[in-house]
Coordinates of C-alpha atoms in Angstrom, one line a residue:
M1 CA -9.0 13.6 66.2
E2 CA -10.7 15.5 69.1
P3 CA -14.6 15.7 69.3
G4 CA -15.8 19.4 69.1
Q5 CA -12.3 20.0 67.5
P6 CA -12.9 23.0 64.5
R7 CA -13.9 21.5 60.9
E8 CA -11.2 23.0 59.2
A9 CA -8.9 21.3 61.9
R10 CA -10.5 17.8 61.6
E11 CA -10.2 18.1 57.8
P12 CA -7.1 20.0 57.1
G13 CA -6.6 20.8 52.9
P14 CA -3.4 20.7 50.8
G15 CA -1.3 23.3 51.5
P16 CA -0.2 25.9 48.7
E17 CA 2.7 23.6 47.7
T18 CA 0.4 20.7 47.5
A19 CA -2.0 22.6 45.7
S20 CA 0.4 24.1 43.2
A21 CA 1.8 20.6 42.6
V22 CA -1.6 19.1 41.7
R23 CA -2.7 22.0 39.5
W24 CA 1.1 21.4 37.8
E25 CA -0.1 17.7 36.9
E26 CA -3.4 18.9 36.0
A27 CA -2.0 21.2 33.3
K28 CA 0.8 19.2 32.1
T29 CA -1.7 16.5 31.3
F30 CA -3.8 18.7 29.5
Y31 CA -1.0 20.0 27.1
D32 CA 0.5 16.6 26.6
N33 CA -3.1 15.5 25.4
L34 CA -3.0 18.7 23.1
T35 CA 1.1 18.0 21.9
P36 CA 1.1 15.9 18.8
K37 CA 2.4 12.7 19.4
K38 CA 5.8 12.6 18.2
K39 CA 6.3 10.8 14.8
P40 CA 9.6 8.6 14.1
K41 CA 12.1 9.7 12.3
S42 CA 11.9 9.3 8.4
P43 CA 14.7 6.9 7.1
K44 CA 17.2 7.2 4.0
P45 CA 14.9 6.2 1.0
Q46 CA 18.5 3.9 0.0
N47 CA 17.4 2.1 3.3
A48 CA 13.8 1.6 3.6
V49 CA 11.1 -0.1 1.1
T50 CA 9.6 3.0 -0.4
I51 CA 5.9 2.6 -1.4
A52 CA 5.1 5.4 -3.5
V53 CA 1.1 6.2 -4.1
S54 CA -0.9 8.5 -5.9
S55 CA -3.2 11.0 -4.5
R56 CA -6.3 9.7 -6.0
A57 CA -5.4 6.3 -4.3
L58 CA -4.7 6.6 -1.1
F59 CA -7.7 9.3 -1.2
R60 CA -11.2 9.5 -2.9
M61 CA -11.5 12.1 -5.2
E62 CA -13.8 11.2 -7.5
E63 CA -16.1 14.5 -7.3
E64 CA -12.4 16.7 -7.6
Q65 CA -11.5 14.6 -10.5
R66 CA -14.7 15.3 -11.9
I67 CA -14.4 19.0 -11.6
Y68 CA -10.6 19.1 -13.0
T69 CA -12.0 17.3 -16.0
E70 CA -15.3 19.1 -16.6
Q71 CA -14.2 22.4 -15.7
G72 CA -11.0 22.5 -15.9
V73 CA -7.5 23.2 -13.6
E74 CA -8.3 26.4 -12.5
E75 CA -11.9 25.6 -11.3
Y76 CA -9.9 22.1 -9.7
V77 CA -7.5 24.4 -7.8
R78 CA -9.8 27.1 -6.5
Y79 CA -12.4 24.0 -5.3
Q80 CA -9.6 21.7 -3.5
L81 CA -8.3 25.6 -1.6
E82 CA -11.5 26.5 -0.6
H83 CA -12.2 22.6 0.7
E84 CA -8.7 22.5 2.5
N85 CA -9.7 22.0 5.8
E86 CA -12.6 19.0 4.6
P87 CA -10.0 16.0 4.7
F88 CA -10.6 13.5 1.7
S89 CA -12.0 10.4 2.8
P90 CA -10.0 6.6 2.3
G91 CA -9.5 5.8 -1.0
P92 CA -8.4 1.9 -2.0
A93 CA -4.6 2.1 -0.9
F94 CA -5.8 3.6 2.5
P95 CA -6.3 0.0 4.4
F96 CA -2.8 -0.7 3.2
V97 CA -0.9 2.1 4.2
K98 CA -2.4 1.7 7.4
A99 CA -1.5 -2.0 7.6
L100 CA 2.0 -0.8 6.0
E101 CA 2.5 1.6 9.3
A102 CA 1.2 -1.0 11.7
V103 CA 4.1 -3.2 10.7
N104 CA 6.6 -0.2 11.1
K105 CA 5.4 0.1 14.5
R106 CA 6.7 -3.7 15.3
L107 CA 9.7 -3.3 13.4
R108 CA 10.4 -0.5 15.7
E109 CA 9.9 -1.8 18.5
L110 CA 12.2 -4.9 17.9
Y111 CA 15.2 -2.8 15.8
P112 CA 14.8 1.0 17.0
D113 CA 17.5 2.1 15.1
S114 CA 16.8 0.0 11.5
E115 CA 15.9 2.4 8.5
D116 CA 15.0 -1.2 6.9
V117 CA 10.8 -0.4 7.5
F118 CA 8.5 0.8 4.7
D119 CA 8.4 4.8 3.7
I120 CA 5.3 6.3 2.3
V121 CA 6.0 8.8 -0.6
L122 CA 3.0 10.6 -1.9
M123 CA 3.1 10.9 -5.6
T124 CA 1.5 12.8 -7.3
N125 CA 1.1 15.4 -10.6
N126 CA -1.2 18.0 -8.2
H127 CA -0.4 21.6 -8.1
A128 CA 0.9 22.6 -5.2
Q129 CA -1.8 24.8 -3.7
V130 CA -3.5 21.6 -2.8
G131 CA -0.7 20.4 -0.9
V132 CA -2.3 21.7 1.7
R133 CA -5.3 20.0 1.4
L134 CA -3.6 16.8 1.5
I135 CA -1.3 17.6 4.4
N136 CA -4.9 18.2 6.2
S137 CA -6.1 15.1 5.3
I138 CA -3.1 12.9 6.3
N139 CA -2.7 14.4 9.9
H140 CA -6.6 13.7 10.1
Y141 CA -5.9 10.3 9.8
D142 CA -2.7 10.2 11.8
L143 CA -0.5 8.6 9.2
F144 CA 3.0 9.3 8.8
I145 CA 3.8 10.2 5.1
E146 CA 6.3 13.0 5.8
R147 CA 7.7 12.8 1.6
F148 CA 5.8 14.4 -1.1
C149 CA 6.3 15.0 -4.5
M150 CA 3.7 17.2 -6.2
T151 CA 4.5 17.9 -9.7
G152 CA 2.3 20.1 -11.0
G153 CA 0.7 18.8 -13.9
N154 CA 3.9 16.6 -15.4
S155 CA 4.6 13.5 -14.7
P156 CA 5.8 12.3 -11.6
I157 CA 7.1 8.9 -13.4
C158 CA 11.0 10.5 -13.5
Y159 CA 11.0 11.2 -9.9
L160 CA 10.4 7.6 -8.6
K161 CA 13.6 6.4 -9.4
A162 CA 15.1 9.0 -7.5
Y163 CA 13.0 8.0 -4.4
H164 CA 14.3 4.2 -4.7
T165 CA 10.5 3.2 -5.3
N166 CA 10.0 -0.5 -4.6
L167 CA 6.3 -0.1 -5.4
Y168 CA 4.3 2.5 -6.9
L169 CA 0.2 2.6 -6.8
S170 CA -1.6 4.7 -8.8
A171 CA -5.6 5.2 -9.9
D172 CA -4.0 6.1 -13.5
A173 CA -3.4 3.8 -15.6
E174 CA -1.1 5.3 -18.4
K175 CA 1.0 6.3 -15.7
V176 CA 1.1 2.9 -14.1
R177 CA 2.6 1.8 -17.5
E178 CA 4.9 4.7 -17.7
A179 CA 6.3 2.9 -14.5
I180 CA 6.3 -0.7 -15.6
D181 CA 8.3 0.0 -18.9
E182 CA 11.0 2.3 -16.6
G183 CA 11.4 -1.2 -14.9
I184 CA 9.3 0.0 -11.8
A185 CA 7.0 -2.5 -9.9
A186 CA 3.4 -1.0 -10.7
A187 CA -0.3 -1.3 -10.4
T188 CA -3.4 0.5 -11.0
I189 CA -5.4 -0.1 -7.9
F190 CA -9.4 -0.2 -8.1
S191 CA -12.0 -0.1 -5.4
P192 CA -13.9 -3.0 -4.1
S193 CA -18.2 -3.2 -5.1
K194 CA -18.4 -3.4 -1.5
D195 CA -16.4 -3.0 2.1
V196 CA -15.1 -6.2 3.6
A197 CA -13.1 -5.6 6.9
V198 CA -8.9 -6.4 6.7
S199 CA -7.0 -7.3 9.3
Q200 CA -5.8 -4.3 11.7
S201 CA -2.4 -6.4 13.3
Q202 CA -1.2 -8.4 9.7
L203 CA -0.4 -7.2 6.3
R204 CA -1.4 -9.4 4.0
V205 CA -0.6 -9.0 0.2
A206 CA -1.6 -11.6 -2.4
F207 CA 0.1 -12.3 -6.0
D208 CA -0.9 -13.7 -9.2
G209 CA 2.4 -16.1 -10.7
D210 CA 2.4 -15.2 -14.2
A211 CA 3.4 -12.1 -15.7
V212 CA 3.1 -10.9 -11.8
L213 CA 5.9 -12.6 -9.7
F214 CA 7.1 -14.3 -12.7
S215 CA 7.6 -13.4 -16.6
D216 CA 4.7 -13.9 -19.2
E217 CA 6.8 -17.0 -20.7
S218 CA 4.3 -19.5 -20.0
E219 CA 1.4 -17.2 -20.6
R220 CA 2.3 -16.8 -24.1
I221 CA 3.0 -20.7 -24.5
V222 CA -1.2 -20.9 -23.6
K223 CA -1.9 -18.1 -26.0
A224 CA 0.1 -19.3 -29.3
H225 CA -0.3 -23.1 -28.8
G226 CA -3.4 -24.2 -26.2
L227 CA -3.1 -25.7 -22.7
D228 CA -1.9 -28.9 -23.5
R229 CA 1.7 -27.2 -24.9
F230 CA 1.5 -25.6 -22.2
F231 CA 1.6 -28.6 -19.7
E232 CA 3.8 -30.3 -22.1
H233 CA 6.5 -27.4 -21.7
E234 CA 5.7 -26.6 -17.6
K235 CA 6.5 -30.3 -17.3
A236 CA 9.7 -30.2 -19.8
H237 CA 10.6 -27.3 -17.7
E238 CA 10.0 -28.0 -14.6
N239 CA 13.9 -27.7 -12.7
K240 CA 14.0 -24.3 -15.4
P241 CA 13.5 -21.3 -13.0
L242 CA 11.1 -18.8 -15.1
A243 CA 12.2 -15.4 -15.7
Q244 CA 11.6 -12.8 -12.9
G245 CA 7.9 -10.5 -13.3
P246 CA 7.3 -7.1 -12.4
L247 CA 6.7 -7.7 -8.9
K248 CA 9.6 -10.1 -7.8
G249 CA 11.3 -7.7 -6.1
F250 CA 8.7 -6.4 -4.0
L251 CA 8.3 -9.8 -2.9
E252 CA 11.3 -9.9 -2.1
A253 CA 11.4 -6.9 -0.1
L254 CA 8.4 -8.1 1.8
G255 CA 10.7 -11.5 2.5
R256 CA 13.3 -9.2 3.8
L257 CA 11.3 -7.5 6.1
Q258 CA 9.7 -10.6 7.3
K259 CA 13.1 -12.8 8.3
K260 CA 13.3 -10.1 10.7
F261 CA 10.5 -10.8 12.4
Y262 CA 11.5 -14.8 11.9
S263 CA 15.1 -14.1 13.7
K264 CA 13.7 -12.5 17.0
G265 CA 11.7 -15.9 16.9
L266 CA 7.9 -14.6 15.8
R267 CA 7.5 -16.9 12.7
L268 CA 3.9 -16.9 13.6
E269 CA 3.3 -14.0 14.8
C270 CA 4.7 -11.8 11.9
P271 CA 2.5 -9.3 11.1
I272 CA 3.6 -9.6 7.7
R273 CA 1.8 -12.8 5.2
T274 CA 2.0 -12.9 1.8
Y275 CA -0.4 -15.5 -0.8
L276 CA -0.1 -16.7 -4.2
V277 CA -2.9 -17.1 -5.9
T278 CA -2.8 -18.6 -9.5
A279 CA -4.7 -20.0 -11.8
R280 CA -2.0 -22.6 -12.5
S281 CA -2.8 -26.5 -11.6
A282 CA -0.7 -27.6 -8.8
A283 CA -0.1 -31.2 -10.4
S284 CA 0.5 -30.3 -14.0
S285 CA 2.2 -26.9 -13.5
G286 CA 2.5 -26.0 -9.9
A287 CA 5.9 -27.4 -9.2
R288 CA 7.9 -24.9 -11.8
A289 CA 6.1 -22.2 -9.6
L290 CA 7.6 -23.1 -6.4
K291 CA 10.9 -24.1 -7.6
T292 CA 11.3 -21.1 -9.2
L293 CA 10.1 -19.1 -6.1
R294 CA 13.3 -21.2 -4.0
S295 CA 15.7 -20.7 -6.7
W296 CA 14.9 -16.8 -6.0
G297 CA 15.8 -17.7 -2.1
L298 CA 12.1 -16.4 -2.1
E299 CA 8.8 -18.1 -0.3
T300 CA 5.2 -17.1 0.0
D301 CA 3.4 -18.1 3.4
E302 CA 0.6 -19.7 1.4
A303 CA 0.4 -20.7 -2.4
L304 CA -3.4 -21.5 -3.6
F305 CA -3.2 -23.2 -7.0
L306 CA -6.6 -23.2 -8.3
A307 CA -6.9 -24.8 -12.0
G308 CA -8.5 -21.9 -13.4
A309 CA -11.4 -21.8 -10.9
P310 CA -12.7 -18.1 -10.2
K311 CA -10.1 -16.5 -7.6
G312 CA -13.0 -13.6 -6.1
P313 CA -14.0 -16.3 -3.4
L314 CA -10.4 -17.2 -1.7
L315 CA -9.7 -14.0 -2.0
E316 CA -12.8 -13.3 0.1
K317 CA -11.7 -15.9 2.5
I318 CA -7.4 -14.5 2.6
R319 CA -9.0 -10.8 3.0
P320 CA -6.0 -9.2 1.6
H321 CA -5.0 -5.4 1.7
I322 CA -4.1 -5.8 -2.0
F323 CA -4.3 -8.5 -4.3
F324 CA -2.2 -7.8 -7.6
D325 CA -3.4 -9.8 -10.9
D326 CA -2.5 -9.3 -14.6
Q327 CA -5.4 -9.7 -16.3
M328 CA -8.9 -7.4 -15.5
F329 CA -10.8 -10.5 -15.5
H330 CA -9.4 -11.7 -12.7
V331 CA -9.7 -8.3 -10.9
A332 CA -13.1 -7.3 -11.4
G333 CA -14.0 -10.7 -9.8
A334 CA -11.8 -10.0 -6.7
Q335 CA -13.5 -6.4 -6.8
E336 CA -17.2 -8.2 -7.0
M337 CA -15.8 -10.0 -3.7
G338 CA -14.6 -6.9 -1.4
T339 CA -11.2 -7.3 -2.1
I340 CA -8.7 -4.4 -3.0
A341 CA -7.3 -5.4 -6.7
A342 CA -4.7 -3.9 -8.7
H343 CA -3.9 -4.5 -12.0
V344 CA -0.7 -5.0 -13.4
P345 CA -0.2 -3.8 -16.6
Y346 CA 2.3 -6.4 -18.2
G347 CA 2.6 -9.4 -20.3
V348 CA 0.6 -11.0 -23.6
A349 CA -2.5 -10.4 -21.8
Q350 CA -2.7 -6.7 -22.5
T351 CA -4.7 -5.3 -24.7
P352 CA -2.8 -3.2 -27.4
R353 CA -2.0 0.3 -25.9
R354 CA -4.5 2.8 -28.1
A355 CA -2.9 6.1 -29.4
A356 CA -3.2 8.9 -27.4
P357 CA -5.0 12.4 -28.8
A358 CA -2.7 14.9 -29.8
K359 CA -3.4 17.2 -26.8
Q360 CA -5.0 15.7 -23.8
A361 CA -5.0 17.8 -20.1
P362 CA -3.1 14.7 -17.8
A363 CA -5.1 13.5 -15.0
A364 CA -5.1 14.5 -11.7
Q365 CA -4.1 11.7 -9.3

C-alpha cells in the first residue's frame, strides 16, 4: 500500500455481492433462531412404550381444582380460558416425563428408524376448551407430547387400551383403581414434601416387589398367618415363581429398551436404571423374589432388601424419578425424604372401597 493513498483505497469495504451475502447469513441466523426446533415423528402406539399421564399429574393445578370443586365446571372453564397464556407449573410427573424424553433422544441417536421409544399421551377428562392452555404449557417447557385425549368430563379409562398404554399415572386415585381393574399398570402419583434434584441424563425407576412387580400372594400369608409362617412359606416355595403383579409389564418394557443400549456396548452408560426396593429380608425371602425375576427373563440393576426398615432414607440416596409401592405408609415415607412416589392400589393391603355418592361430579384431572 503506497503512502498517501486515499483512505478509501487503503481500506476497501466489501463489495455489493459480499455485503449482500453477509446480510443474508445474518437474516438466516435470525430466522433460524425463531423457527421452532424440528421434533421427531410420533411412533405408532403399538410399537412404542406408551405412558399416559393426566394433566394434574404433569402440572400443578391446585388452584384450578379448587375452583372446579367449589364453583363448578363453568367457572373452571372460564378461569382456564382467561389464563390460557399462563403456563402451568410442573407437577409430580414432570421430572419423570423429562427423563423419558432424555432416553428417547439417546435411542433416536442410536436407532434413527426405530419406533421402540417412549410415547407420552396426555390423558385427561378436561374439556377440549382447556386444551389450549395445556398445549401452551407443553410448548413452553418444550415437551414432546403430540397425543392428547380430552374426554370432557367422562372417564378416560376406556381409551387407555386403545392407546396401547403401558403405564398410566394420575392424581385421581379412583381413576387409577379403574385402570388397575382393567388390567392396566397404573399408579396415583404424589408430590414430594421437599424438592430434591434428580438426574437429567438417566431415568431411574424404583419398584416395590410384592403387589407391585409380583402378586400379593406373600402379603396375604403375612396378613393371615404372621411373619414366621411367611418365612416358612417362602423357603418352601423358593423355586416356584411368584405370579405377576400390575407393574411387571412396565419393568419388562424398560428392560427391552435397556437391552437396546446393551447391544451397543453401553451397559455401564445406559440411561435407564431400575431398582427393587423391598421390605423382604434377603436371607429368608429374598431368593424367591430374585428367582422370580430371573424366570421372567427380567432383572433390576439394583436390589435392596430392607428387612422391614424404612424405605425413605435409601430412596433419598437413589433419587429415582418415580417410586412405586402398594402401601401408603411407604409412599408417605418416601415423600417426606423428597422422593416422587406413586401408589399402586392392588392387593390385600388396600383399604376397602367406600361406596361413592349417588351424584358426584368427576374431578378434573
